[in-house]
C-alpha cells in the first residue's frame, strides 16, 4: 500500500522535519511518501493561507491518484480544502483535523483541541460545527505559537501543556486533540504529562487512510461527486 | 457608498448578464461595481471549483479594499472561501449564501434552499451545518441545471419551481432561498408562483453589505483576524 | 418608504428620547414614525410586562398597516409578541432582538448579548433557543440596570462595558448584541471601547425592515398565517 | 390541595364542556376549579389570539394565588404566555403543552404532536424548539379542525386518527401528544385505535401541578423572577 | 395502586434506610413496596456496577409485573438498564434519573445535576445527551462522596451544597437535580439553603409512576418492543 | 499485537461462522482471537438481551486484559455495555457500532444505518443520540430479519439492499453502516450493488482497535474511570 502525505505548505525544511514521524506511523507493508507544495504560503495559519494554497493542494491530490497512490493524507489540522480534495479523486482522502477528531471520539466523551494560534482555533471551530461534533467538544484552545516555531520543543511543550491542562481541568476535556500537524514529535511527551490520550492528527490521518485502503473503502462519491474538470 | 460585487468565476458573459440585476438592488446613493475573475473556472459548481478560484477571489477582495470600496459582496451561494475573504480585509465582506440564509430567517421559521446541482447542494449543506442553521433548514434541493444553463429561463423556472413546491409541500419549508446567484432574474416569477418569500442571495448580499456600511459595522476582527501576509 | 417603529411601552419620555436615534438610522428616502403605547407598562423588563402590553402592541401593528406603512419595526430586544405581530398583518414586521441577532451573525461566529436585567436575560435566552441560534451564542449577560435608568449614560456605559468585556474575554464572544433598544446612544462609545462590533438592535430592526421593503419581501404567510379576527 | 385550571379563552360553553374531564383527573384529595376568561378570544388558535388573551390570563393567575390555590394549570396546548404566568406568582404554574411533552418523553424516544390547525402547529413548533425538545419530536401535524368544532366527536376522531397514523407510520412517532386541550374526551378512543400512548395535555398539566404541590416544589424564581408590578 | 420500587443494588441496610422516604412520597391510595437485589454490587457507582446488576434488575422488573404491581420505579439516578427494563414488561417503568430531569424541566429553563462521584457524573452526562436534554443542562457536578457514605448527613449536605452553589452561581443552573437516590433525606435541607428547586429523583420517579398509572398510560411498546424471551 | 474479539452472545455456531471474516480483517502481525459468551442470550436483539449478557461480557473483557491481549473489540452493533467495558480495563476497548459510525463519518456527510430488527434500530438510535451523531444520521432502518437468520444470504442481501436503497434515495444517506456484526460476509456484495461505501462494523472495530494499539492510545481513564471492584 502506498500513501501520499501532502503537507499543504511550501516549506521544505518543515516537510523534512516531519518525514521521519510520518514514515514511522505506517504499518510494515505501507510506503509513505511525504510532499509539500511547490508554491504557496510557508505555513497554514489562517483560512487566508488555505485559500492561497488551495490550487496547489488539489494539484498534488490529483497527481497522487495518477501516480497510483492508494490514498492521500492531507497533513493539516485545519482540514484545508478537504471537500475539494475528496471531490477531485476516487481514492480515499483523509485529513488530519477530521481524522484526529474521529479517532479521539472513540476514546472519550468530550475532547478539546489545542492548536497553535487564535486564527487556526477559529477555523477549527468552524470545522467542528460543520462536522456536527461541537456537542462533544469542550473547547478549542491555542498555545499562541506560530507553526514554524514549534521546533523550539521546550517552549512548545510548555505552552501546549499549559493549555491542555486548562482544557482538562477548567473545560472538562477527557482527551486532547493536537490542532497542528507540526506537533507530532511532542505528542508522546504531552501524553505522559497530561495523563489523558493526546492525539497526533498527522498520525491519525495516515492510519485512517491505511484503514480505508485495507477495508477497500473510499470516499462516498454520492457525497463528494467528481467535479466537471473540463470547463 | 461603493460596493464591489465579486463574481467568483471567470465568465465574462455571465458577469455581463448579472450587472443590471446587481446595480438595480442598491440604494440611490450607492455605486455597485461588478467584476468577475481574470482566471479560474467559468462557473462555481463544486468545492473543487471553489478551491481553484480561491487565490483569485482573495486577490479581488484585497484589491477592493485598496481601491477604496466600502464593502465587498461575494456573489456565490456556496460562500466561496468566505472565511479567507473576511480575514483578508477590514471592510465588511458579505457572501450571497450566508446573506440569503440570514435574511430568510427573519421571514419564516423554516426555509429550504433550491440550488442548481447535487454538488452545490452538498456544499451548501456543509455551510448550513457550519453556520448552525440546520435546525431551521428543511431541505437543500437542486434543480439539476448547470449554472450557465440558467439563461434558458423557461426551463430554469420550471425546474426550480418544481423543487420549490416539493420543499414547501413535502418538506415543510415556509420560505425558499435560491441557491445560486445566477437566479436573480427568476426570483420575481418564482415568488409569485410559489406564494412564499423567495430570496435572491445576490441581492441579499448587496443589501446586507449596504446595511453594514451604513451602520458603521464591519466583520469582527476578533473572529476573523488579519492574517500574516508577509510569509 | 414609510416605517413605523413601535416602542412597546407607554413611556412618552422614553419614546421622545429615542426618536432622534431611530430617525437617523433610515435611508434618505425613508420616513420613520416612532410611537409608544397608549397604555401598558412604562418599560418592558419581563415576560409579565410583555403579556400586559400584548394587546396594545397588536393594535398598533394593525393600525400601521391600515395607515399605509410599508413595514413595522417592533422596538424591543425581547421580541415582544413577535409571532402575533407577524401573523396580524401582511406587511413585513421586524423585531429588534431578532434583527440584532441576524445582523450579528454575518459579522462573527460567536456573539454574546448584554442586556439590562436578569429577567430580560432569561427571556432573551428563551428566544435564542427558539430561533435555534444557541449554537452561535456564547452568553447572555446583564448590566443590572433598569431600562429607564439607561439615561444615566456614564453609569450605563460602565456597567455594559464591564459585562461586554467578560463576554469577550471569559465567554469567547466575537461580537456584542445590545439587549435593549434603550442603548442606541451608547452603541458608538461601546463599539470603540470593546473593539468588536457592537450591534444596536433598534437600528438593526429598522434597517432590516427597509431591506425587506426594498427587496419586495414580506413575512411568510405560510409560516405566520393571518388569524381569524372575527371571533 | 386546590388547583385552578385556567382555560385561556372566553367561551363559557367550551369551559362547561371540559369541567367534567378536568375534575375527573385529580386525585381524591384535590379540588379542581375550572375557569375561563371574562374577555378575549373565544378560542386560542394563533399567537394573535394568545397576545389578546394575555392580560386576562395573567390576571386569573394572580387571582388564583390570592385566592389560596396551591397551583395553576394553564389549559392550552400552545402554552399561552407561560413565562409571564410563571413569573407572576410563587405557586407552581403548569401548562398543558409543556406538561404533555414532558410526560410523553418518559414513555418513548420520539413523539409527534397532533393539533387542530396549521396556525397552532406553527406555534407549537416554536415552543418545542424553545424547550429544546425538537431532537425528540418527529412532527407536529394538524387535523385542520377549529377548536370549537371538536365537539363533533366523530369528525374529530377521524381526522386526528388519520394524522396520528401518519405521525406513527410515516414520521416515526412512538407516542402522540394531543395538541389541544379540547381533545380530552377523545384521548381514550384514540389511544385504543392508535396503539401507542396518546397524551391528553390538559390532564398531564393537572397531574403535573398536583405532583409539584405534593413534592413541595414550585417554579424556580431564579429562572422566573417576580416582576416589578408597581410601574 | 401498587408500585414496586427497585433499588438496583444488594445493600439491605441502604434499602432499609430509604423505605420511609419512598413510602412517604406516595398518595394515600398507593402502596409502595421497596426491594433491593438479592445479588450484585452493594451500590451503583459506575456503568460497571450497572452491567453486573443488570440481570438481577430485569428479573425484579419482570417479577413485579407477575406480582400484579401497576408500575415499577427504578431507584437509581443513573437509569440503570432502563431501556431493557421498559422493554421487558407492559406496565409503566419509570427511572429516577430520567424522572428527575423531566420534572425539573417544568420548573426552570436550565438545570444542573449534583451527583456523588465522577464516575456517576460521566454516566449521567451520557444519559442527558441520549435524552437530548443537554441543551437544558448547565453542568453535571459531583460531591465526591461514595453512595454508602451519604448517611453522614452533615458531610453530605456540606459537599452537595457547595457543588449546588457552584452550579447556580458559576454555571447558571436555575434548579438542581440530585444525582443519587440516596439523597432523598437531604433534599429538604438543600432546597432551603440553595433557594432554587431541588429535585429528589427517587420521589420524582414514584410520583411519575403514579401519574402514568392514574392516566392509564404506559411505556410505548412501539418504542420499547417486548423482547423475544424464548431463546 | 493480539486482539480479542468478544461476540456478546452464547451461540457457538454464530461465533464459528464469523471467525474467518474477523481474522481476515487484521494486519499481518496481528493475532485475532474470537470468543463468544459461555452463557446468556444466543443473540443480542434488544436492550433486554444486552442486560442479560452484561456480566458475561464484562467478565470476558477483564479476562482479556489478564490474558495479555492488547485490545478488545466488542462485536455487536448495539454497543452492548460499552461504557462498562471501557471502565473495566486499561487496554483499548472498541465496539462495533461506535467504530462503524466513526469510520463512516470520514467518508461522507450523512450516513444511515441498516440493522436487523426494529428493536435493534431503536437501541442504535439511542446510541447515536448519545454519541451526538444524530446530526449526521439520515435514518436507522431495519431489514426485519433476526440475527441468526442472516445465514440465508440471498434473503438477507435482498432485504438489506432494499432498505439501503431507501436510505440512499429517500432519506439522503451517502454511506451505509451495517447495523449488525452478522452481516460481514454480505458487505462486499452490498457495496457493489448500492454504489456507496458500506461499512461492516465488526471489521471497523477490529481495525480501530489495531489503530489504537499501534498509536499507543487507549481509552481515556479520565472519561471511563476504573471502577471500585472490591465491593
Short mmCIF file of N, CA and C in Angstrom, two decimals, chain D residues 87-223:
data_model
loop_
_atom_site.label_atom_id
_atom_site.label_comp_id
_atom_site.label_asym_id
_atom_site.label_seq_id
_atom_site.Cartn_x
_atom_site.Cartn_y
_atom_site.Cartn_z
N UNK D 87 -43.70 33.81 35.97
CA UNK D 87 -43.09 34.95 36.67
C UNK D 87 -44.03 35.56 37.70
N UNK D 88 -45.33 35.58 37.35
CA UNK D 88 -46.27 36.44 38.10
C UNK D 88 -46.60 35.96 39.51
N UNK D 89 -46.34 34.70 39.81
CA UNK D 89 -46.72 34.16 41.13
C UNK D 89 -45.61 33.27 41.69
N UNK D 90 -45.80 32.85 42.94
CA UNK D 90 -44.81 31.93 43.53
C UNK D 90 -45.33 30.50 43.60
N UNK D 91 -46.63 30.31 43.42
CA UNK D 91 -47.14 28.94 43.37
C UNK D 91 -46.77 28.31 42.03
N UNK D 92 -46.75 26.97 41.97
CA UNK D 92 -46.40 26.33 40.71
C UNK D 92 -47.43 26.61 39.62
N UNK D 93 -46.94 26.86 38.42
CA UNK D 93 -47.79 27.03 37.25
C UNK D 93 -47.37 25.97 36.24
N UNK D 94 -48.30 25.12 35.85
CA UNK D 94 -48.01 24.18 34.77
C UNK D 94 -48.81 24.62 33.55
N UNK D 95 -48.41 24.09 32.42
CA UNK D 95 -49.09 24.49 31.18
C UNK D 95 -49.26 23.25 30.33
N UNK D 96 -50.41 23.15 29.68
CA UNK D 96 -50.79 21.89 29.06
C UNK D 96 -49.79 21.43 28.00
N UNK D 97 -49.37 22.34 27.14
CA UNK D 97 -48.45 21.92 26.08
C UNK D 97 -47.16 21.39 26.65
N UNK D 98 -46.55 22.17 27.52
CA UNK D 98 -45.28 21.76 28.13
C UNK D 98 -45.44 20.46 28.92
N UNK D 99 -46.50 20.37 29.71
CA UNK D 99 -46.70 19.18 30.53
C UNK D 99 -46.88 17.94 29.66
N UNK D 100 -47.64 18.09 28.57
CA UNK D 100 -47.84 16.95 27.68
C UNK D 100 -46.54 16.44 27.10
N UNK D 101 -45.66 17.35 26.73
CA UNK D 101 -44.37 16.94 26.15
C UNK D 101 -43.51 16.24 27.19
N UNK D 102 -43.46 16.79 28.41
CA UNK D 102 -42.63 16.20 29.46
C UNK D 102 -43.12 14.78 29.79
N UNK D 103 -44.42 14.66 29.93
CA UNK D 103 -44.98 13.35 30.29
C UNK D 103 -44.75 12.34 29.17
N UNK D 104 -44.87 12.79 27.93
CA UNK D 104 -44.67 11.90 26.79
C UNK D 104 -43.24 11.36 26.75
N UNK D 105 -42.28 12.21 27.07
CA UNK D 105 -40.88 11.80 26.90
C UNK D 105 -40.46 10.71 27.88
N UNK D 106 -41.21 10.49 28.93
CA UNK D 106 -40.93 9.35 29.82
C UNK D 106 -41.45 8.03 29.27
N UNK D 107 -42.19 8.08 28.17
CA UNK D 107 -42.82 6.87 27.63
C UNK D 107 -42.27 6.45 26.27
N UNK D 108 -41.43 7.26 25.68
CA UNK D 108 -40.98 6.98 24.32
C UNK D 108 -39.66 7.70 24.05
N UNK D 109 -39.06 7.39 22.93
CA UNK D 109 -37.92 8.18 22.46
C UNK D 109 -38.38 9.33 21.57
N UNK D 110 -39.37 9.08 20.75
CA UNK D 110 -39.81 10.08 19.77
C UNK D 110 -41.33 10.26 19.80
N UNK D 111 -41.74 11.49 19.96
CA UNK D 111 -43.19 11.78 19.94
C UNK D 111 -43.52 12.63 18.72
N UNK D 112 -44.80 12.69 18.40
CA UNK D 112 -45.34 13.70 17.49
C UNK D 112 -46.49 14.38 18.20
N UNK D 113 -46.79 15.58 17.76
CA UNK D 113 -47.96 16.30 18.27
C UNK D 113 -49.00 16.32 17.16
N UNK D 114 -50.24 16.10 17.50
CA UNK D 114 -51.33 16.31 16.55
C UNK D 114 -52.24 17.39 17.12
N UNK D 115 -52.30 18.52 16.44
CA UNK D 115 -53.06 19.66 16.93
C UNK D 115 -54.22 19.97 15.96
N UNK D 116 -54.86 21.12 16.18
CA UNK D 116 -56.08 21.41 15.42
C UNK D 116 -55.81 22.08 14.05
N UNK D 117 -54.96 23.09 14.05
CA UNK D 117 -54.83 23.93 12.85
C UNK D 117 -53.37 24.18 12.51
N UNK D 118 -53.13 24.61 11.29
CA UNK D 118 -51.76 24.94 10.91
C UNK D 118 -51.20 26.04 11.82
N UNK D 119 -52.02 27.00 12.14
CA UNK D 119 -51.53 28.11 12.97
C UNK D 119 -51.12 27.64 14.37
N UNK D 120 -51.84 26.70 14.93
CA UNK D 120 -51.42 26.20 16.25
C UNK D 120 -50.19 25.31 16.10
N UNK D 121 -50.12 24.58 14.99
CA UNK D 121 -48.94 23.73 14.77
C UNK D 121 -47.66 24.57 14.71
N UNK D 122 -47.72 25.69 14.01
CA UNK D 122 -46.54 26.54 13.88
C UNK D 122 -46.11 27.08 15.25
N UNK D 123 -47.08 27.45 16.05
CA UNK D 123 -46.76 27.98 17.36
C UNK D 123 -46.17 26.89 18.27
N UNK D 124 -46.72 25.71 18.17
CA UNK D 124 -46.21 24.60 19.00
C UNK D 124 -44.79 24.23 18.56
N UNK D 125 -44.53 24.29 17.26
CA UNK D 125 -43.15 24.04 16.79
C UNK D 125 -42.18 25.04 17.41
N UNK D 126 -42.56 26.30 17.46
CA UNK D 126 -41.72 27.31 18.13
C UNK D 126 -41.44 26.90 19.58
N UNK D 127 -42.48 26.48 20.27
CA UNK D 127 -42.30 26.09 21.68
C UNK D 127 -41.36 24.91 21.81
N UNK D 128 -41.53 23.93 20.94
CA UNK D 128 -40.71 22.72 21.04
C UNK D 128 -39.24 23.07 20.83
N UNK D 129 -38.96 23.95 19.89
CA UNK D 129 -37.56 24.39 19.74
C UNK D 129 -37.10 25.18 20.97
N UNK D 130 -37.98 26.01 21.49
CA UNK D 130 -37.62 26.81 22.67
C UNK D 130 -37.30 25.90 23.86
N UNK D 131 -38.08 24.83 24.01
CA UNK D 131 -37.82 23.88 25.10
C UNK D 131 -36.62 22.98 24.81
N UNK D 132 -36.14 23.00 23.57
CA UNK D 132 -35.02 22.14 23.20
C UNK D 132 -35.43 20.70 22.96
N UNK D 133 -36.72 20.44 22.74
CA UNK D 133 -37.19 19.06 22.59
C UNK D 133 -37.30 18.63 21.13
N UNK D 134 -36.88 19.48 20.21
CA UNK D 134 -37.02 19.16 18.80
C UNK D 134 -36.28 17.87 18.42
N UNK D 135 -35.24 17.54 19.16
CA UNK D 135 -34.48 16.32 18.88
C UNK D 135 -35.31 15.06 19.17
N UNK D 136 -36.35 15.22 19.97
CA UNK D 136 -37.23 14.09 20.32
C UNK D 136 -38.56 14.14 19.56
N UNK D 137 -38.75 15.16 18.77
CA UNK D 137 -40.04 15.36 18.11
C UNK D 137 -39.97 14.97 16.63
N UNK D 138 -40.83 14.07 16.20
CA UNK D 138 -40.81 13.63 14.80
C UNK D 138 -41.62 14.56 13.90
N UNK D 139 -42.70 15.14 14.42
CA UNK D 139 -43.51 16.03 13.59
C UNK D 139 -44.56 16.70 14.44
N UNK D 140 -45.06 17.84 13.95
CA UNK D 140 -46.23 18.47 14.53
C UNK D 140 -47.27 18.53 13.42
N UNK D 141 -48.27 17.71 13.53
CA UNK D 141 -49.30 17.62 12.50
C UNK D 141 -50.59 18.29 12.98
N UNK D 142 -51.47 18.58 12.04
CA UNK D 142 -52.75 19.19 12.44
C UNK D 142 -53.90 18.56 11.67
N UNK D 143 -55.04 18.49 12.37
CA UNK D 143 -56.20 17.80 11.82
C UNK D 143 -57.09 18.73 11.01
N UNK D 144 -56.74 20.00 11.01
CA UNK D 144 -57.50 21.01 10.24
C UNK D 144 -58.95 21.16 10.73
N UNK D 145 -59.11 21.25 12.02
CA UNK D 145 -60.42 21.42 12.66
C UNK D 145 -60.31 22.57 13.65
N UNK D 146 -61.16 23.60 13.55
CA UNK D 146 -61.13 24.65 14.58
C UNK D 146 -61.49 24.09 15.96
N UNK D 147 -60.98 24.72 17.00
CA UNK D 147 -61.16 24.20 18.37
C UNK D 147 -62.62 23.94 18.69
N UNK D 148 -63.46 24.90 18.35
CA UNK D 148 -64.85 24.77 18.79
C UNK D 148 -65.64 23.75 17.96
N UNK D 149 -65.03 23.19 16.93
CA UNK D 149 -65.68 22.12 16.17
C UNK D 149 -65.30 20.74 16.68
N UNK D 150 -64.43 20.69 17.69
CA UNK D 150 -64.01 19.39 18.22
C UNK D 150 -65.18 18.65 18.86
N UNK D 151 -66.28 19.36 19.14
CA UNK D 151 -67.44 18.72 19.76
C UNK D 151 -68.09 17.73 18.80
N UNK D 152 -67.83 17.86 17.51
CA UNK D 152 -68.29 16.83 16.57
C UNK D 152 -67.30 15.68 16.67
N UNK D 153 -67.56 14.82 17.63
CA UNK D 153 -66.59 13.80 18.01
C UNK D 153 -66.17 12.90 16.86
N UNK D 154 -67.13 12.45 16.10
CA UNK D 154 -66.79 11.50 15.03
C UNK D 154 -65.84 12.13 14.02
N UNK D 155 -66.19 13.32 13.60
CA UNK D 155 -65.34 14.02 12.63
C UNK D 155 -63.94 14.25 13.22
N UNK D 156 -63.93 14.65 14.48
CA UNK D 156 -62.65 14.95 15.13
C UNK D 156 -61.79 13.70 15.23
N UNK D 157 -62.38 12.63 15.71
CA UNK D 157 -61.61 11.39 15.87
C UNK D 157 -61.06 10.94 14.52
N UNK D 158 -61.89 10.98 13.51
CA UNK D 158 -61.44 10.54 12.19
C UNK D 158 -60.22 11.33 11.71
N UNK D 159 -60.32 12.64 11.86
CA UNK D 159 -59.23 13.48 11.35
C UNK D 159 -57.96 13.34 12.19
N UNK D 160 -58.11 13.29 13.49
CA UNK D 160 -56.94 13.18 14.37
C UNK D 160 -56.28 11.81 14.21
N UNK D 161 -57.11 10.78 14.13
CA UNK D 161 -56.58 9.44 13.96
C UNK D 161 -55.77 9.34 12.68
N UNK D 162 -56.27 9.94 11.64
CA UNK D 162 -55.57 9.90 10.36
C UNK D 162 -54.20 10.56 10.45
N UNK D 163 -54.15 11.73 11.09
CA UNK D 163 -52.84 12.39 11.25
C UNK D 163 -51.96 11.62 12.23
N UNK D 164 -52.57 11.04 13.24
CA UNK D 164 -51.81 10.24 14.20
C UNK D 164 -51.14 9.05 13.52
N UNK D 165 -51.89 8.40 12.64
CA UNK D 165 -51.32 7.26 11.92
C UNK D 165 -50.15 7.70 11.05
N UNK D 166 -50.32 8.83 10.38
CA UNK D 166 -49.21 9.31 9.55
C UNK D 166 -48.00 9.65 10.43
N UNK D 167 -48.26 10.21 11.59
CA UNK D 167 -47.16 10.53 12.51
C UNK D 167 -46.41 9.26 12.89
N UNK D 168 -47.16 8.20 13.13
CA UNK D 168 -46.53 6.94 13.56
C UNK D 168 -45.85 6.24 12.39
N UNK D 169 -46.59 6.06 11.29
CA UNK D 169 -46.07 5.19 10.23
C UNK D 169 -45.20 5.92 9.21
N UNK D 170 -45.43 7.20 9.03
CA UNK D 170 -44.57 7.94 8.09
C UNK D 170 -43.42 8.67 8.79
N UNK D 171 -43.72 9.23 9.98
CA UNK D 171 -42.73 10.09 10.63
C UNK D 171 -41.91 9.37 11.70
N UNK D 172 -42.44 8.24 12.21
CA UNK D 172 -41.68 7.50 13.22
C UNK D 172 -42.03 7.83 14.66
N UNK D 173 -43.16 8.47 14.89
CA UNK D 173 -43.56 8.76 16.27
C UNK D 173 -43.88 7.47 17.02
N UNK D 174 -43.54 7.48 18.30
CA UNK D 174 -43.82 6.31 19.15
C UNK D 174 -44.88 6.66 20.20
N UNK D 175 -45.32 7.86 20.18
CA UNK D 175 -46.26 8.37 21.17
C UNK D 175 -46.88 9.63 20.56
N UNK D 176 -48.16 9.86 20.82
CA UNK D 176 -48.83 11.04 20.28
C UNK D 176 -49.22 11.97 21.42
N UNK D 177 -48.81 13.22 21.32
CA UNK D 177 -49.26 14.24 22.26
C UNK D 177 -50.35 15.04 21.56
N UNK D 178 -51.53 15.07 22.13
CA UNK D 178 -52.59 15.86 21.53
C UNK D 178 -52.25 17.33 21.69
N UNK D 179 -52.49 18.09 20.64
CA UNK D 179 -52.04 19.48 20.62
C UNK D 179 -53.19 20.46 20.83
N UNK D 180 -54.16 20.06 21.66
CA UNK D 180 -55.26 20.96 22.00
C UNK D 180 -55.93 20.39 23.24
N UNK D 181 -56.28 21.24 24.18
CA UNK D 181 -56.91 20.74 25.41
C UNK D 181 -58.38 20.41 25.21
N UNK D 182 -58.90 20.75 24.03
CA UNK D 182 -60.28 20.38 23.76
C UNK D 182 -60.45 18.95 23.30
N UNK D 183 -59.36 18.17 23.32
CA UNK D 183 -59.42 16.79 22.83
C UNK D 183 -59.47 15.76 23.95
N UNK D 184 -59.64 16.21 25.20
CA UNK D 184 -59.57 15.28 26.33
C UNK D 184 -60.50 14.09 26.19
N UNK D 185 -61.71 14.38 25.74
CA UNK D 185 -62.70 13.30 25.66
C UNK D 185 -62.34 12.27 24.60
N UNK D 186 -61.51 12.66 23.66
CA UNK D 186 -61.18 11.78 22.54
C UNK D 186 -59.96 10.92 22.82
N UNK D 187 -59.29 11.23 23.91
CA UNK D 187 -57.98 10.63 24.16
C UNK D 187 -58.07 9.12 24.31
N UNK D 188 -59.06 8.65 25.04
CA UNK D 188 -59.19 7.21 25.25
C UNK D 188 -59.43 6.47 23.94
N UNK D 189 -60.36 7.00 23.14
CA UNK D 189 -60.66 6.35 21.86
C UNK D 189 -59.42 6.29 20.98
N UNK D 190 -58.73 7.42 20.91
CA UNK D 190 -57.54 7.48 20.05
C UNK D 190 -56.46 6.54 20.52
N UNK D 191 -56.30 6.46 21.81
CA UNK D 191 -55.31 5.56 22.41
C UNK D 191 -55.57 4.12 21.96
N UNK D 192 -56.80 3.71 22.06
CA UNK D 192 -57.14 2.34 21.67
C UNK D 192 -56.86 2.09 20.20
N UNK D 193 -57.14 3.07 19.38
CA UNK D 193 -57.05 2.83 17.95
C UNK D 193 -55.63 2.99 17.42
N UNK D 194 -54.84 3.82 18.06
CA UNK D 194 -53.50 4.09 17.51
C UNK D 194 -52.44 3.15 18.08
N UNK D 195 -52.78 2.53 19.21
CA UNK D 195 -51.89 1.51 19.76
C UNK D 195 -50.54 2.05 20.24
N UNK D 196 -50.47 3.32 20.46
CA UNK D 196 -49.33 3.94 21.15
C UNK D 196 -49.93 4.84 22.23
N UNK D 197 -49.15 5.24 23.22
CA UNK D 197 -49.70 6.16 24.22
C UNK D 197 -50.15 7.46 23.55
N UNK D 198 -51.32 7.92 23.94
CA UNK D 198 -51.83 9.21 23.47
C UNK D 198 -52.02 10.08 24.70
N UNK D 199 -51.36 11.23 24.71
CA UNK D 199 -51.33 12.07 25.90
C UNK D 199 -52.33 13.21 25.79
N UNK D 200 -53.22 13.33 26.76
CA UNK D 200 -54.10 14.50 26.84
C UNK D 200 -53.34 15.58 27.61
N UNK D 201 -53.03 16.69 26.98
CA UNK D 201 -52.20 17.69 27.65
C UNK D 201 -52.91 18.34 28.84
N UNK D 202 -54.22 18.47 28.77
CA UNK D 202 -54.95 19.08 29.89
C UNK D 202 -54.79 18.23 31.15
N UNK D 203 -54.93 16.92 30.99
CA UNK D 203 -54.77 16.03 32.14
C UNK D 203 -53.33 16.02 32.63
N UNK D 204 -52.40 15.98 31.70
CA UNK D 204 -50.99 15.98 32.07
C UNK D 204 -50.66 17.20 32.91
N UNK D 205 -51.20 18.33 32.55
CA UNK D 205 -50.89 19.57 33.25
C UNK D 205 -51.43 19.56 34.67
N UNK D 206 -52.66 19.06 34.83
CA UNK D 206 -53.24 18.99 36.19
C UNK D 206 -52.44 18.02 37.05
N UNK D 207 -52.12 16.87 36.49
CA UNK D 207 -51.37 15.88 37.27
C UNK D 207 -49.97 16.40 37.62
N UNK D 208 -49.37 17.11 36.71
CA UNK D 208 -48.04 17.65 36.99
C UNK D 208 -48.13 18.72 38.09
N UNK D 209 -49.18 19.52 38.03
CA UNK D 209 -49.38 20.51 39.09
C UNK D 209 -49.54 19.83 40.44
N UNK D 210 -50.34 18.78 40.47
CA UNK D 210 -50.51 18.01 41.72
C UNK D 210 -49.17 17.48 42.22
N UNK D 211 -48.39 16.97 41.31
CA UNK D 211 -47.09 16.41 41.69
C UNK D 211 -46.20 17.49 42.31
N UNK D 212 -46.17 18.65 41.70
CA UNK D 212 -45.32 19.70 42.24
C UNK D 212 -45.78 20.10 43.63
N UNK D 213 -47.09 20.22 43.81
CA UNK D 213 -47.58 20.60 45.14
C UNK D 213 -47.24 19.53 46.16
N UNK D 214 -47.46 18.27 45.79
CA UNK D 214 -47.22 17.22 46.79
C UNK D 214 -45.74 17.05 47.07
N UNK D 215 -44.88 17.40 46.12
CA UNK D 215 -43.43 17.34 46.35
C UNK D 215 -42.90 18.66 46.94
N UNK D 216 -43.78 19.58 47.23
CA UNK D 216 -43.39 20.90 47.75
C UNK D 216 -42.40 21.61 46.82
N UNK D 217 -42.64 21.45 45.55
CA UNK D 217 -41.78 22.11 44.56
C UNK D 217 -42.56 23.24 43.89
N UNK D 218 -41.85 24.25 43.51
CA UNK D 218 -42.50 25.29 42.71
C UNK D 218 -41.52 25.81 41.68
N UNK D 219 -42.04 26.58 40.75
CA UNK D 219 -41.25 27.22 39.70
C UNK D 219 -40.01 27.88 40.30
N UNK D 220 -38.88 27.72 39.67
CA UNK D 220 -37.66 28.38 40.11
C UNK D 220 -37.81 29.89 39.94
N UNK D 221 -37.76 30.60 41.05
CA UNK D 221 -37.83 32.07 40.93
C UNK D 221 -36.49 32.63 40.45
N UNK D 222 -35.48 31.81 40.45
CA UNK D 222 -34.21 32.23 39.84
C UNK D 222 -34.36 32.25 38.31
N UNK D 223 -35.21 31.36 37.79
CA UNK D 223 -35.46 31.32 36.34
C UNK D 223 -36.56 32.29 35.94
#
